[in-house]
mmCIF file of C-alpha atoms and ligand atoms in Angstrom:
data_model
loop_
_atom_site.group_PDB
_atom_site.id
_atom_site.type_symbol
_atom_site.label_atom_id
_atom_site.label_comp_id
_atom_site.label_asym_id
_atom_site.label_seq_id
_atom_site.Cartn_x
_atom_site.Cartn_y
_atom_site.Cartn_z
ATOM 1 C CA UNK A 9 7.144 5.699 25.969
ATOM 2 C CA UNK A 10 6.171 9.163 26.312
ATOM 3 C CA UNK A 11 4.598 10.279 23.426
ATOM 4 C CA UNK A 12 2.744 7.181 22.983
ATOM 5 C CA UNK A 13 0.631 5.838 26.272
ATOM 6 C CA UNK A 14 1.399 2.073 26.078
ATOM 7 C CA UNK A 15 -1.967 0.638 26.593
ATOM 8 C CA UNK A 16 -2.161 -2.095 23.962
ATOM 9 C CA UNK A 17 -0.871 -4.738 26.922
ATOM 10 C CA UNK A 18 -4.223 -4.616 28.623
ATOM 11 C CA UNK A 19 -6.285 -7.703 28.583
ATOM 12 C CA UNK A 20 -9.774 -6.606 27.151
ATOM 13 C CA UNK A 21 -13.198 -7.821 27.163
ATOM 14 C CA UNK A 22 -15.711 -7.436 24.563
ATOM 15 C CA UNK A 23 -18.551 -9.717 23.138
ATOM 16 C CA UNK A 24 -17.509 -12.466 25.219
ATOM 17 C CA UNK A 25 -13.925 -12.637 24.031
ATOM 18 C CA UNK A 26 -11.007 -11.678 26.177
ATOM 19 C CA UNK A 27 -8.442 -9.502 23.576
ATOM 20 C CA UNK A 28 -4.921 -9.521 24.671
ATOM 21 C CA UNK A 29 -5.233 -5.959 23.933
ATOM 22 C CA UNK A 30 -7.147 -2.620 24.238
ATOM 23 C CA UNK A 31 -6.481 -2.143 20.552
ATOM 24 C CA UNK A 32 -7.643 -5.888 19.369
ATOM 25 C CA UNK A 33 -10.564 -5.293 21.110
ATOM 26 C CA UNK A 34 -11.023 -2.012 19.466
ATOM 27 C CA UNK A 35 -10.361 -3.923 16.085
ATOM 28 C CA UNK A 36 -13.404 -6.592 17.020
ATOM 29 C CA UNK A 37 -15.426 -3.588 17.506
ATOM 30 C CA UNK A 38 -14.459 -1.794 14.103
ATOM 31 C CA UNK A 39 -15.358 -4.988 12.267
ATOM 32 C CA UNK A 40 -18.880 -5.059 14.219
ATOM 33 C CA UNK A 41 -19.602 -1.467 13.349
ATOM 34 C CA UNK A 42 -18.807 -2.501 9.703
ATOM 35 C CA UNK A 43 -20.808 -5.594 9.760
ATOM 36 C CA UNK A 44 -17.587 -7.799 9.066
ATOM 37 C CA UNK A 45 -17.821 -11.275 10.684
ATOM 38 C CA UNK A 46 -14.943 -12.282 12.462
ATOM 39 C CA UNK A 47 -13.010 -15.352 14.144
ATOM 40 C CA UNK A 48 -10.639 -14.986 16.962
ATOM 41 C CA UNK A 49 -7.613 -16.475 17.052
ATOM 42 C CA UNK A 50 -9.473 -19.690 15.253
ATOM 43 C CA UNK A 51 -6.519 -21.232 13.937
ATOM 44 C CA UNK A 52 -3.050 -22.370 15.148
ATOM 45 C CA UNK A 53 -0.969 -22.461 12.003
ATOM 46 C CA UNK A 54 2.157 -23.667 11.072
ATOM 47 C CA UNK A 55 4.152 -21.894 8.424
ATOM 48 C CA UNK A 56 6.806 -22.858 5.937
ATOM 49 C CA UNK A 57 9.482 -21.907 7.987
ATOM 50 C CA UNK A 58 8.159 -24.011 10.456
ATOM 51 C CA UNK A 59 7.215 -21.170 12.876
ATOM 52 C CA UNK A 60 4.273 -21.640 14.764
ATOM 53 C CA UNK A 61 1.719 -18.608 14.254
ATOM 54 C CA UNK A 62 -1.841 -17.553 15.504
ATOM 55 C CA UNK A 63 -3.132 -14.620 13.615
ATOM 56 C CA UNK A 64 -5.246 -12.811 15.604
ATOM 57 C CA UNK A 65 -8.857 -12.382 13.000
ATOM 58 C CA UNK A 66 -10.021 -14.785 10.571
ATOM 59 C CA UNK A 67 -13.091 -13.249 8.398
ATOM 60 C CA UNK A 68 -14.727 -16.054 7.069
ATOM 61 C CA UNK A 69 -16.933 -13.630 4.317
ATOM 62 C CA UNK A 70 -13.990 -12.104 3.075
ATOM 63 C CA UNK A 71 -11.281 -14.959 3.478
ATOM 64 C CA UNK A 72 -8.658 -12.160 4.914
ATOM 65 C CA UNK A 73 -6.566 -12.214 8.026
ATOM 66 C CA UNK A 74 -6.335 -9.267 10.665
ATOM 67 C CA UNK A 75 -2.887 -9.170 12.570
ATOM 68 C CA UNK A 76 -3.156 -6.094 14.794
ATOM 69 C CA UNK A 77 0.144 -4.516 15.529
ATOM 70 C CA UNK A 78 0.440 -1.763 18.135
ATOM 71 C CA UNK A 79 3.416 0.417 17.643
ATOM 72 C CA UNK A 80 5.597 -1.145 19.686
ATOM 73 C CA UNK A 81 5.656 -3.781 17.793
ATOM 74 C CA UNK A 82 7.029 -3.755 15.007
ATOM 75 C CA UNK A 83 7.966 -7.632 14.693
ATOM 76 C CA UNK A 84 5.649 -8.704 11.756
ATOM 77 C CA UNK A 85 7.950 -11.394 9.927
ATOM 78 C CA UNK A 86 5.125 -14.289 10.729
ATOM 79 C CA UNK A 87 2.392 -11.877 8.883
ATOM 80 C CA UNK A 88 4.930 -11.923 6.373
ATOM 81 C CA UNK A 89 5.294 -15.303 5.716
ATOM 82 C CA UNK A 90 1.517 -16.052 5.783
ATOM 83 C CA UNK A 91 0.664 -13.273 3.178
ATOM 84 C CA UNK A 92 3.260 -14.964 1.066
ATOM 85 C CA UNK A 93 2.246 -18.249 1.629
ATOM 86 C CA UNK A 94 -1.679 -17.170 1.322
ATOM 87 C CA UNK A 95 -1.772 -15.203 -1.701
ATOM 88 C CA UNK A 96 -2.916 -16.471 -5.012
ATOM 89 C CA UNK A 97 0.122 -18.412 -6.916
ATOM 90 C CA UNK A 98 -2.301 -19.370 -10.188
ATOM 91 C CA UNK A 99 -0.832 -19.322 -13.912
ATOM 92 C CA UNK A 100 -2.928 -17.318 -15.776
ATOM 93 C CA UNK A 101 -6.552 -17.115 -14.592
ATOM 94 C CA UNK A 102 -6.773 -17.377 -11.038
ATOM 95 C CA UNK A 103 -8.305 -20.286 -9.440
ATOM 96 C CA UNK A 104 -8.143 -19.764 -6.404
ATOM 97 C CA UNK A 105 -11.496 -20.054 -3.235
ATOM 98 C CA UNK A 106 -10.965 -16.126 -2.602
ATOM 99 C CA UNK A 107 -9.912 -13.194 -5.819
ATOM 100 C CA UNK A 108 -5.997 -13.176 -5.758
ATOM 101 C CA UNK A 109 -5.850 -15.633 -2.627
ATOM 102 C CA UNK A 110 -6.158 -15.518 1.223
ATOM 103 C CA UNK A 111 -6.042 -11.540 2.030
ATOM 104 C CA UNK A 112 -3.832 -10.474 5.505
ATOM 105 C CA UNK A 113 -3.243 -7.187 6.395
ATOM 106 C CA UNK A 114 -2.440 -5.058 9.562
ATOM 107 C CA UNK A 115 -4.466 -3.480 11.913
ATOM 108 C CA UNK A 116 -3.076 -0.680 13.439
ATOM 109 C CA UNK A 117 -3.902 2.025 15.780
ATOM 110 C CA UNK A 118 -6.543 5.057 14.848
ATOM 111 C CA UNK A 119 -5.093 7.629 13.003
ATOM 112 C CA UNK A 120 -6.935 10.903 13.204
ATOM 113 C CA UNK A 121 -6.994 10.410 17.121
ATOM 114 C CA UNK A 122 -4.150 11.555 18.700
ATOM 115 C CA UNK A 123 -4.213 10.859 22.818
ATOM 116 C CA UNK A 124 -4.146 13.933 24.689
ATOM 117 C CA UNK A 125 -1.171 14.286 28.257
ATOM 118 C CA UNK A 126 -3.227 12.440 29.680
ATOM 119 C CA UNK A 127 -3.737 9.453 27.045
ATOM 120 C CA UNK A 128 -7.121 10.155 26.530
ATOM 121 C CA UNK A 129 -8.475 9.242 23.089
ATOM 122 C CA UNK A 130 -11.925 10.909 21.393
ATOM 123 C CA UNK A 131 -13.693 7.787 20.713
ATOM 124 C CA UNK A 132 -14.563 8.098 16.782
ATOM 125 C CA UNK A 133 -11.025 7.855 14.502
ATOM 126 C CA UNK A 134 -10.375 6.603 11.052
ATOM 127 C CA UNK A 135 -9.022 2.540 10.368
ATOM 128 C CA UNK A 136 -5.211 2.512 10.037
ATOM 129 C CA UNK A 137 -3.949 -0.676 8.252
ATOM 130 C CA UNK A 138 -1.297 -1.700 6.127
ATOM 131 C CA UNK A 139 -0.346 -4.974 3.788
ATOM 132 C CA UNK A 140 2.658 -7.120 4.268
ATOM 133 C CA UNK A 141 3.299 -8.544 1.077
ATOM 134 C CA UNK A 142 1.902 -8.036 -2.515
ATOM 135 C CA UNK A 143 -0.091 -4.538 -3.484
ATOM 136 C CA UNK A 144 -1.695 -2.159 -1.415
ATOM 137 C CA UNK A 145 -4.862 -2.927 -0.060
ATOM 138 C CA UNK A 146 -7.897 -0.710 -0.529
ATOM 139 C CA UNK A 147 -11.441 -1.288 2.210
ATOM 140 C CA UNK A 148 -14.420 -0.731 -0.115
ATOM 141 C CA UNK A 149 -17.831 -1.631 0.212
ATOM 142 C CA UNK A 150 -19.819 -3.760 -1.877
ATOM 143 C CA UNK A 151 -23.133 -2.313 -3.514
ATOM 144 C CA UNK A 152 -24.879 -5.879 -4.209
ATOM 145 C CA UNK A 153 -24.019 -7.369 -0.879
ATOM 146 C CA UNK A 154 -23.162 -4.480 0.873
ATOM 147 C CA UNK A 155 -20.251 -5.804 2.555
ATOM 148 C CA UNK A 156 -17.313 -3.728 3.838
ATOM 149 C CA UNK A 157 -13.895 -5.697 2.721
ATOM 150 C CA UNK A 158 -10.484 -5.264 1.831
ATOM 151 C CA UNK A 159 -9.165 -5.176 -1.713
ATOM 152 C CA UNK A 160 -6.302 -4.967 -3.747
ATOM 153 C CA UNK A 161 -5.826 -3.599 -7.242
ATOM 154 C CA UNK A 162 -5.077 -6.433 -8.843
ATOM 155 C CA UNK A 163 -7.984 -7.013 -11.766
ATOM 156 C CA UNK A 164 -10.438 -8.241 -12.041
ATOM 157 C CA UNK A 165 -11.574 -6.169 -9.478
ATOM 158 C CA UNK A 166 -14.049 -8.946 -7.328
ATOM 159 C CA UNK A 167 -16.328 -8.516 -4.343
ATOM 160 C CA UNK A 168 -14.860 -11.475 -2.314
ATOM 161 C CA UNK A 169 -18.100 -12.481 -0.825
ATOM 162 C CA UNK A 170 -20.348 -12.559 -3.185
ATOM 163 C CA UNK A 171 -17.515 -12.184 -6.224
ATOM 164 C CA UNK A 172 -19.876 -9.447 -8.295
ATOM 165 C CA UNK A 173 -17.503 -6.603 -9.904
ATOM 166 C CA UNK A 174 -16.501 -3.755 -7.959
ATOM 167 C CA UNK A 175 -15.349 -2.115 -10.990
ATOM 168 C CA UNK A 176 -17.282 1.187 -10.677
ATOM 169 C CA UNK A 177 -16.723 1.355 -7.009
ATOM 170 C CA UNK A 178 -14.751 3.738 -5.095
ATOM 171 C CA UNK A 179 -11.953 2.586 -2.932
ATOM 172 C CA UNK A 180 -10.178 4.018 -0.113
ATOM 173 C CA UNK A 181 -6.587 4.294 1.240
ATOM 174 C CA UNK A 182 -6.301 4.350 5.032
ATOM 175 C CA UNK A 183 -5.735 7.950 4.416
ATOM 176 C CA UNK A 184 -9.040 8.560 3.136
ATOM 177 C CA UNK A 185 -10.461 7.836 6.412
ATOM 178 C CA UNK A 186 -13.834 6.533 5.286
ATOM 179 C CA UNK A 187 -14.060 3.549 7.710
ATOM 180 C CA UNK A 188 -14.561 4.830 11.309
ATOM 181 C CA UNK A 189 -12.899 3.379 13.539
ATOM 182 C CA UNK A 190 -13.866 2.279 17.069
ATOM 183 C CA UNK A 191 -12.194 2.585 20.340
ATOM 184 C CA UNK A 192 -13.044 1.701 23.831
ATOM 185 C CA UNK A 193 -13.097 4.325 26.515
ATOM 186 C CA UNK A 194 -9.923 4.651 27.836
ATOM 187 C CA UNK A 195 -10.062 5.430 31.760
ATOM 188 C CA UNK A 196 -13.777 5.503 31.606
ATOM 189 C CA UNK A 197 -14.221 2.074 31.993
ATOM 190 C CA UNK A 198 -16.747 1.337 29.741
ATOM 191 C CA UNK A 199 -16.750 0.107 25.436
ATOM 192 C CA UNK A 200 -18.976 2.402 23.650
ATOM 193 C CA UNK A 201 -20.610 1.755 20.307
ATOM 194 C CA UNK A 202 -19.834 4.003 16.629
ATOM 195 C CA UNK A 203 -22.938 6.554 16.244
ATOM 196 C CA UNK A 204 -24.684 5.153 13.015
ATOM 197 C CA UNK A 205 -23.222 7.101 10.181
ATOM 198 C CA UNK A 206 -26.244 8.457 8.984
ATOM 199 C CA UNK A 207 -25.848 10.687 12.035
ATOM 200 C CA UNK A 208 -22.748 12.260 10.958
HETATM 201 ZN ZN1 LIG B 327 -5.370 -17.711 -7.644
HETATM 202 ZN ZN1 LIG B 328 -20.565 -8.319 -2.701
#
């Protein structure tokens, strides 16, 4: 509570979509900046388990979920499940619509933009995210489609939109902070948009 302004509650507006949160909004935003189609909350689904479960992005490209966790929530059993239910269970040479299966990771908050007292954040930070099941993922960007995505390391190494190799590609860890990240104003009022990167 105090190191950590709780602001992820707040109902947010942004092309035409009320978020249930600053930092979903935020996410819609990032995937804009990046070109990434995305669905909202498209799909009520019910898991194994029988838990009902509404992940909150659906990229139809890419055919990978976005649950976005805040910190205070650390409750991610139902992105659990549908990672393991999702990913690719082929014998041998997989078969599946999407390389290795349905993708889901988890969208978290910024890192490289740490709120000041007052819970002011810079606008321009680095994507955090992080993969509930199966190996790492890796956000790379296609040079024949030129498509930002999420991959694992599991080979072949496959654009998933348009499937061409990413073999000679470079990928990068959250870490390696090379997809900027982009936040809304907070106490300004106002969403602003990433500077193009060629401006960097
Ligand atoms: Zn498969
Ligand atoms: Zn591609």
């Amino acid at each position: 509570m105090t190191d950590e302004p709780t602001i992820e509650a707040v109902p947010t507006e942004y092309a035409g979509t009320t978020f249930r949160s600053r930092l979903e909004a935020d996410w819609a935003q990032t995937l804009d900046a990046s070109r990434i189609k995305w669905a909202y909350e498209p799909e009520t689904i019910t898991l194994p388990s029988g838990t009902v479960y509404i992940p909150d992005f659906w990229l139809p490209e890419l055919g990978t979920w976005i649950e976005v966790k805040g910190p205070g929530i650390p409750r991610v059993e139902k992105t659990i499940e549908l990672a393991q239910t999702r990913a690719c269970h082929c014998d041998g040479i997989c078969g599946c619509a999407w390389p290795g299966g349905e993708l889901i990771i988890i969208g978290r908050q910024s890192i490289g933009v740490a709120p000041d007292q007052r819970g002011y954040r810079p606008p321009t930070g680095y994507a955090n995210w992080e993969t509930p099941h199966g190996p790492s993922t890796y956000s790379v960007t296609c040079t024949a489609c030129t498509r930002t995505q999420w991959i694992t390391l599991r080979r072949p190494w496959r654009c998933r939109a348009c499937k061409r190799s990413l073999e000679k590609q470079t990928v990068y860890r959250p870490i390696d902070r090379a997809l900027r990240f982009v936040e809304g104003s907070a106490g300004l009022g106002g969403l602003w948009a990433m500077p193009d990167l060629d401006d960097a």
